[in-house]
Amino acid sequence: MAFTSSIFLFVFFPICLLGFFLAHAVEKVGSVFKKLRLSDLFLVGIGLIFYGWASFDGIFWMVGMIFLVFLLGKLIEKVPQKTPARLLAVLCSVLVVTLALIYFKYTGFLVTTINQIFSFSLSVKSIAAPLGVSFITFSAISYFVDIYRQDAKAGNLLDAALYLSFFPKVISGPIALWKDFSVQICWADRKLDTENFLWGLNRMILGFAKKVILADVFGLLISQISGNMSGGIDIITAWGMAFLYMLQIYYDFSGYSDIALGLSALFGIRLKENFCFPYLSQSIGEFWRRWHISLGTWFREYIYIPLGGNRKGKNRTFVNLFIVFLVTGIWHGAGWNYILWGVINGVFSVLERMSKNKTWYQKTPAVIKWAVTMSIVLLSWQVFRLSSMSEIGQYFQILFGVVHFDTVNFTWQYYFDLRMVFLMIVGTVGAILPGLSPVQNCWNRISKNKAVFCISQVLLLGLGVLAVMFMINSTYSPFIYFQY
């Protein structure tokens, strides 16, 4: 079930709010009802329905995963601290869920690669990966490792179920670490006030608008251009499509994250920010501190630091950094394009780390660093977008004028009309301007004014109505990160 579907917006969402607050009201009647944790039970139940909406079989997989993670977490906790047995317990637990991820997501890719390298003819049947398997697996690993490190205690079965099945984040994140999520399970640490509720609704509206007004429109044009490429494509259209995808993937995924953050806030749980204006970055390293922040945090906590981080010398730091980006590429999908994309980001991150103390690098103007970084991001997104190496090669030849078409059925004037150019300008300004310090400081000052607050709420309401109109008049477009 997509957040931007009519069934979610007009049926599922109202039922969720009504059921949750009704259960919470019953909990206040007496301590018996509070101990039953009716509101959390409701969230788990509604989370399973939300997850199973795409595939009923998915509910059984999720329930099995919950029981497995709960039992393994209890096992880790019961083993004495600082013993080889405890380390073995956590390693085996991580291995179990990781092997499940590999089986569902990478079996076909691995078999195909082996057949190509060794000229084998191994066959494998198509395996349908559970929805959000990568995000759920990473949550499970966080659960195990945080218990092992004593950053958090193992929860009871309901705690584990709520953590894994919490529907705002279950399919595409943000990835909440168990040590951060567990402290909010206690009602004393939840915020169910008017201010928090309004913040959640506003954030949902903003994310909804990002997705249906900008990301979906950009995605539709990209699909049209791709479908007409057999009839030729001019270089301006090629670069325009590259820029469109750069905007689409940002507004699609940050829009999803905004909705997830807003939804979570309505239920008294605050997830950490997942985006912080990444297209303002002046280096690839900074870009990844601003883009998909929850994933970067997970890799730092559970891969980069265990590998030694930056504590074992420069060369080891470079290797650890490259490994993290290589695994990042592999995590995104079973394909050589994702691996290449990870390698590109890893190489430039290492080069930046090697150069950051050099005089020439420090004296390079910020605008030059920004332009170079955005060029790398723009081009690497095309590697991410295209599924095969041959497509990548052909597209880059078109981008840089190596390949020309004698005839082009549809030129750039056909695709990039005034409406599309206007939306691209809006998208560009929206991705950059609000993140500038002077703009943020100005907003922090004036937003406290009651008149400004009222005007902003009216504008947000109008934006929400406009987004609903776009949704009703457009075809369904799933979030890009649903496939990961």
XYZ file of C-alpha atoms in Angstrom:
484
model
C 0.000 0.000 0.000
C 1.540 3.279 -1.079
C 1.331 6.391 1.064
C 0.198 8.336 -2.008
C -2.737 6.084 -2.896
C -6.397 6.926 -2.354
C -6.974 3.792 -0.266
C -4.237 4.846 2.151
C -5.127 8.516 2.339
C -8.900 8.229 2.662
C -9.357 4.823 4.331
C -6.285 3.320 5.969
C -4.856 6.528 7.439
C -8.088 7.708 9.147
C -8.667 4.206 10.546
C -5.106 4.169 11.903
C -5.524 7.477 13.715
C -8.971 6.662 15.055
C -7.983 3.177 16.228
C -4.722 4.299 17.800
C -6.155 7.185 19.801
C -9.168 5.112 20.817
C -6.827 2.409 22.125
C -4.725 5.055 23.868
C -7.847 6.516 25.508
C -8.837 3.069 26.793
C -5.321 2.654 28.244
C -5.906 5.735 30.383
C -8.959 4.166 32.014
C -6.898 1.929 34.283
C -3.506 0.325 34.856
C -4.773 -3.045 33.592
C -5.483 -1.640 30.154
C -2.189 0.253 30.172
C -0.248 -2.951 30.862
C -1.969 -4.592 27.911
C -0.442 -1.868 25.675
C -3.503 -1.773 23.460
C -2.181 1.079 21.344
C 1.045 -0.798 20.571
C -0.895 -3.977 19.826
C -3.023 -1.936 17.440
C 0.073 -0.531 15.719
C 1.527 -4.021 15.261
C -1.750 -5.316 13.856
C -2.202 -2.404 11.478
C 1.470 -2.718 10.504
C 0.975 -6.347 9.485
C -2.101 -5.400 7.440
C -0.169 -2.577 5.768
C 2.749 -4.896 4.987
C 0.524 -7.732 3.767
C -1.509 -5.444 1.496
C 0.955 -5.968 -1.377
C 1.124 -9.721 -0.796
C -0.842 -11.695 1.788
C 2.012 -14.200 2.054
C 4.228 -11.358 3.241
C 2.417 -11.360 6.595
C 3.631 -14.885 7.343
C 7.203 -13.931 6.444
C 7.035 -10.858 8.674
C 5.578 -12.797 11.619
C 8.291 -15.433 11.221
C 10.953 -12.725 11.112
C 9.584 -11.132 14.283
C 9.709 -14.389 16.232
C 13.186 -15.208 14.893
C 14.622 -11.797 15.795
C 12.972 -11.842 19.223
C 14.326 -15.298 20.117
C 17.835 -14.596 18.823
C 17.892 -11.284 20.694
C 16.968 -13.043 23.945
C 19.656 -15.639 23.277
C 22.326 -12.947 22.837
C 21.235 -11.220 26.034
C 21.361 -14.399 28.112
C 24.931 -15.262 27.112
C 27.461 -13.822 29.622
C 28.970 -10.486 28.674
C 32.451 -10.151 27.200
C 32.750 -13.830 26.375
C 33.543 -15.597 23.082
C 30.143 -17.288 23.321
C 28.341 -13.925 23.292
C 30.340 -12.816 20.256
C 29.546 -16.124 18.543
C 25.854 -15.685 19.345
C 25.637 -12.250 17.740
C 27.711 -13.287 14.717
C 25.491 -16.323 14.090
C 22.347 -14.211 14.502
C 23.605 -11.631 12.013
C 24.627 -14.420 9.634
C 21.162 -16.017 9.734
C 19.279 -12.865 8.674
C 22.016 -11.881 6.211
C 21.834 -15.268 4.479
C 18.069 -14.828 4.203
C 18.648 -11.444 2.538
C 21.188 -12.948 0.139
C 18.829 -15.805 -0.719
C 15.884 -13.571 -1.534
C 17.708 -10.710 -3.206
C 20.934 -11.990 -4.743
C 20.500 -15.675 -5.657
C 19.591 -15.000 -9.279
C 22.405 -12.487 -9.733
C 25.000 -14.807 -8.174
C 23.943 -17.794 -10.285
C 23.948 -15.724 -13.476
C 27.408 -14.332 -12.670
C 28.808 -17.822 -11.966
C 27.353 -19.118 -15.227
C 28.973 -16.261 -17.161
C 32.392 -16.600 -15.525
C 32.695 -20.385 -15.536
C 30.439 -21.178 -18.539
C 28.137 -23.185 -16.300
C 24.463 -23.745 -17.002
C 23.090 -23.602 -13.480
C 19.413 -22.798 -13.274
C 17.497 -21.048 -10.539
C 13.805 -20.350 -10.230
C 12.637 -16.791 -9.824
C 12.375 -15.804 -6.169
C 10.034 -13.007 -5.099
C 11.829 -11.026 -2.396
C 9.669 -9.867 0.521
C 8.823 -6.182 0.382
C 11.425 -4.036 2.148
C 13.615 -7.055 2.907
C 16.798 -4.954 2.968
C 15.432 -2.421 5.448
C 13.957 -5.132 7.673
C 17.214 -7.100 7.665
C 19.225 -4.021 8.625
C 16.780 -3.339 11.471
C 17.240 -6.920 12.682
C 21.034 -6.569 12.632
C 20.763 -3.327 14.605
C 18.615 -5.179 17.155
C 21.228 -7.921 17.609
C 24.303 -5.692 17.731
C 22.812 -3.083 20.069
C 21.884 -5.858 22.503
C 25.374 -7.344 22.204
C 27.015 -3.971 22.850
C 24.599 -3.288 25.733
C 23.454 -0.107 24.013
C 19.908 -1.352 24.582
C 18.181 -4.278 26.249
C 16.341 -6.978 24.353
C 12.669 -6.142 24.232
C 9.749 -8.465 24.795
C 7.876 -9.970 21.869
C 5.617 -6.930 21.481
C 8.623 -4.588 21.507
C 10.358 -6.577 18.759
C 7.140 -6.760 16.743
C 6.538 -3.008 17.012
C 10.132 -2.244 16.019
C 10.133 -4.450 12.926
C 6.549 -3.920 11.738
C 6.068 -0.198 12.510
C 4.341 0.650 9.249
C 5.661 4.199 8.584
C 9.206 2.790 8.192
C 8.766 -0.900 7.409
C 9.112 -0.787 3.615
C 11.636 1.978 2.848
C 12.871 3.313 6.156
C 14.195 5.550 7.557
C 16.270 2.848 9.237
C 15.745 3.304 12.974
C 18.457 1.846 15.180
C 17.112 -0.336 17.987
C 18.901 1.721 20.646
C 17.087 4.846 19.389
C 13.699 3.211 18.875
C 13.609 1.227 22.125
C 13.741 4.289 24.369
C 10.570 5.631 22.711
C 8.548 2.497 23.389
C 8.085 3.731 26.949
C 5.073 6.064 26.963
C 6.872 8.533 29.206
C 9.168 9.343 26.265
C 6.441 9.685 23.628
C 5.039 13.024 22.569
C 1.312 13.046 21.860
C 0.601 16.747 22.067
C -0.988 19.210 19.661
C 2.337 20.691 18.581
C 3.780 17.290 17.714
C 0.583 16.258 15.923
C 0.550 19.428 13.809
C 4.243 18.976 12.970
C 3.494 15.450 11.792
C 0.606 16.523 9.557
C 2.645 19.362 8.059
C 5.541 17.021 7.340
C 3.199 14.535 5.675
C 1.731 17.239 3.431
C 5.191 18.373 2.404
C 6.293 14.832 1.576
C 3.062 14.095 -0.249
C 3.531 17.203 -2.412
C 7.162 16.323 -3.153
C 6.124 12.927 -4.431
C 3.013 13.589 -6.525
C 3.635 17.143 -7.756
C 7.331 16.884 -8.567
C 8.813 13.364 -8.439
C 5.970 11.635 -10.296
C 5.830 14.316 -12.995
C 9.595 14.111 -13.530
C 9.409 10.315 -13.582
C 6.646 10.305 -16.171
C 8.698 12.437 -18.555
C 11.756 10.224 -18.028
C 9.627 7.205 -18.976
C 8.390 8.976 -22.101
C 11.908 9.886 -23.204
C 13.171 6.367 -22.518
C 10.289 4.887 -24.499
C 11.106 7.081 -27.506
C 14.883 6.547 -27.497
C 14.639 4.046 -30.358
C 13.627 7.007 -32.508
C 16.759 8.916 -31.548
C 17.587 11.409 -28.842
C 19.457 14.713 -28.998
C 22.170 15.674 -26.536
C 20.084 18.371 -24.825
C 17.320 15.864 -24.124
C 19.894 13.400 -22.787
C 21.301 15.919 -20.327
C 17.793 17.104 -19.464
C 16.768 13.538 -18.622
C 19.850 13.128 -16.428
C 18.953 16.280 -14.515
C 15.326 15.172 -14.256
C 16.374 11.911 -12.606
C 18.598 13.800 -10.182
C 15.534 15.767 -9.109
C 13.159 12.803 -9.245
C 15.117 10.493 -6.963
C 15.594 13.284 -4.414
C 11.951 14.324 -4.275
C 10.731 10.727 -4.436
C 12.830 9.412 -1.555
C 12.897 12.551 0.597
C 9.132 12.802 0.047
C 8.698 9.245 1.315
C 10.918 10.021 4.304
C 8.907 13.152 5.111
C 5.674 11.149 5.108
C 7.246 8.425 7.268
C 8.582 10.993 9.756
C 5.225 12.744 9.879
C 3.275 9.530 10.357
C 5.596 8.382 13.125
C 5.193 11.687 14.942
C 1.404 11.258 14.944
C 1.900 8.070 16.977
C 4.339 9.717 19.368
C 7.537 8.307 17.868
C 10.188 10.566 16.370
C 12.434 9.041 13.725
C 15.671 10.804 12.853
C 15.943 13.006 9.776
C 16.872 11.165 6.592
C 17.779 14.098 4.303
C 19.438 17.465 4.871
C 19.597 19.254 1.506
C 22.214 16.946 -0.068
C 22.453 19.012 -3.251
C 24.247 21.718 -1.279
C 27.191 19.391 -0.663
C 30.741 20.402 -1.564
C 32.143 16.872 -1.469
C 30.936 13.307 -1.931
C 31.598 12.672 1.744
C 29.365 15.581 2.704
C 26.752 14.402 0.220
C 26.503 11.068 2.018
C 26.219 12.808 5.373
C 23.182 14.601 3.972
C 21.636 11.869 1.753
C 19.828 8.844 3.230
C 21.285 9.726 6.607
C 19.791 6.705 8.374
C 21.560 4.317 5.981
C 24.847 6.166 6.412
C 24.445 6.001 10.189
C 23.772 2.261 9.995
C 26.887 1.620 7.903
C 29.005 3.728 10.222
C 27.715 1.944 13.348
C 27.769 -1.649 12.122
C 30.386 -1.831 9.356
C 32.784 1.133 9.334
C 33.450 1.219 13.097
C 33.734 -2.593 13.507
C 36.246 -2.617 10.618
C 38.364 -0.175 12.572
C 37.031 3.129 11.269
C 39.817 5.691 11.178
C 41.618 4.293 14.223
C 44.133 2.078 12.397
C 46.016 4.459 10.167
C 45.340 6.260 6.903
C 45.587 3.293 4.540
C 43.241 1.186 6.627
C 40.828 4.124 6.831
C 40.773 4.395 3.034
C 40.122 0.656 2.690
C 37.340 0.740 5.283
C 35.740 3.727 3.582
C 35.827 2.022 0.185
C 34.367 -1.198 1.626
C 31.445 0.740 3.089
C 30.569 2.272 -0.278
C 31.027 -1.035 -2.094
C 28.585 -2.683 0.324
C 26.267 0.309 -0.087
C 26.120 -0.353 -3.819
C 25.527 -4.079 -3.303
C 22.800 -3.358 -0.733
C 20.851 -1.263 -3.217
C 20.404 -4.065 -5.689
C 21.618 -7.211 -7.404
C 23.253 -5.716 -10.471
C 26.611 -4.570 -11.772
C 25.277 -1.043 -12.162
C 24.741 -0.790 -8.398
C 28.196 -2.195 -7.708
C 29.743 0.297 -10.151
C 27.759 3.107 -8.542
C 29.103 2.102 -5.127
C 32.652 1.911 -6.485
C 32.370 5.406 -8.016
C 31.240 6.910 -4.708
C 33.887 4.944 -2.828
C 36.731 6.057 -5.107
C 35.799 9.738 -4.926
C 35.285 9.565 -1.159
C 38.763 8.078 -0.724
C 40.305 10.667 -3.067
C 38.632 13.455 -1.114
C 39.857 12.016 2.186
C 43.394 11.847 0.769
C 43.219 15.431 -0.504
C 41.372 17.269 2.267
C 44.559 18.475 3.993
C 46.295 19.473 0.762
C 46.826 23.202 0.251
C 45.361 23.190 -3.256
C 42.175 21.508 -2.016
C 41.685 23.886 0.887
C 42.194 26.899 -1.390
C 39.732 25.659 -4.009
C 36.666 27.957 -3.985
C 33.526 26.468 -2.449
C 31.543 27.001 -5.646
C 34.064 24.912 -7.610
C 33.884 22.109 -5.051
C 30.091 22.235 -5.213
C 30.037 22.168 -9.034
C 32.438 19.213 -9.206
C 30.497 17.316 -6.536
C 27.157 17.862 -8.240
C 28.638 16.776 -11.580
C 29.814 13.516 -10.022
C 26.431 13.004 -8.348
C 24.527 13.770 -11.566
C 26.544 11.305 -13.650
C 26.663 8.587 -10.985
C 22.867 8.703 -10.676
C 22.671 7.623 -14.322
C 24.745 4.542 -13.478
C 22.273 3.893 -10.658
C 19.260 4.396 -12.940
C 20.247 2.234 -15.919
C 20.065 -1.512 -15.394
C 22.768 -2.859 -17.727
C 26.345 -1.912 -18.521
C 25.542 -1.680 -22.228
C 22.775 0.864 -21.531
C 25.150 2.850 -19.345
C 27.821 2.888 -22.067
C 25.389 3.906 -24.787
C 23.811 6.656 -22.686
C 27.140 8.186 -21.696
C 28.249 8.191 -25.334
C 25.114 10.190 -26.157
C 25.712 12.558 -23.217
C 29.224 13.408 -24.361
C 28.461 13.583 -28.073
C 30.297 10.402 -29.096
C 27.102 8.973 -30.595
C 24.839 11.102 -32.803
C 21.491 10.255 -34.393
C 20.923 11.347 -37.988
C 17.231 11.758 -37.323
C 15.459 12.479 -34.052
C 11.694 11.999 -33.904
C 11.217 14.116 -30.771
C 13.653 16.901 -29.912
C 14.113 18.604 -26.547
C 11.493 21.254 -27.413
C 8.868 18.514 -27.457
C 9.683 17.258 -23.952
C 10.705 20.395 -22.076
C 7.744 22.742 -22.456
C 7.134 25.777 -20.241
C 5.269 23.733 -17.619
C 8.093 21.232 -17.271
C 10.776 23.931 -17.191
C 8.814 25.725 -14.469
C 8.556 22.558 -12.360
C 12.270 21.877 -12.839
C 13.079 25.391 -11.620
C 10.781 24.906 -8.629
C 12.441 21.567 -7.918
C 15.936 23.035 -8.156
C 15.128 26.005 -5.931
C 13.324 23.786 -3.429
C 16.266 21.414 -3.176
C 18.760 24.196 -2.485
C 17.302 27.492 -1.225
C 15.633 26.304 2.046
C 18.899 24.661 3.083
C 20.952 27.864 2.964
C 21.870 29.197 6.412
C 20.581 32.774 5.825
C 17.207 31.413 4.694
C 16.961 29.051 7.662
C 17.937 31.778 10.128
C 15.378 34.133 8.622
C 12.647 31.496 8.816
C 13.491 30.669 12.444
C 12.982 34.333 13.318
C 9.771 35.028 11.453
C 8.067 31.646 11.991
C 7.475 32.553 15.642
C 5.162 35.355 14.517
C 1.520 34.252 14.783
C 0.534 35.888 11.493
C 3.376 34.147 9.638
C 2.428 30.873 11.303
C -1.200 31.177 10.189
C -0.192 32.103 6.632
C 2.205 29.145 6.436
C -0.536 26.778 7.605
C -2.946 28.086 4.981
C -0.284 27.687 2.291
C 0.462 24.134 3.447
C -3.235 23.306 3.379
C -3.454 24.622 -0.170
C -0.382 22.593 -1.109
C -2.037 19.497 0.338
C -5.208 20.080 -1.684
C -3.131 20.600 -4.838
C -1.228 17.376 -4.134
C -4.502 15.428 -3.763
C -5.664 16.819 -7.105
C -2.414 15.682 -8.723
C -2.782 12.250 -7.141
C -6.373 11.768 -8.331
C -5.563 12.894 -11.883
C -2.402 10.803 -12.280
C -1.589 7.123 -12.557
C -0.071 5.241 -9.619
C 3.706 5.514 -9.394
C 5.465 3.492 -6.664
C 8.275 5.005 -4.643
C 11.685 4.270 -6.186
C 13.069 2.779 -2.960
C 10.237 0.236 -2.671
C 12.410 -2.125 -4.752
C 15.221 -2.068 -2.182
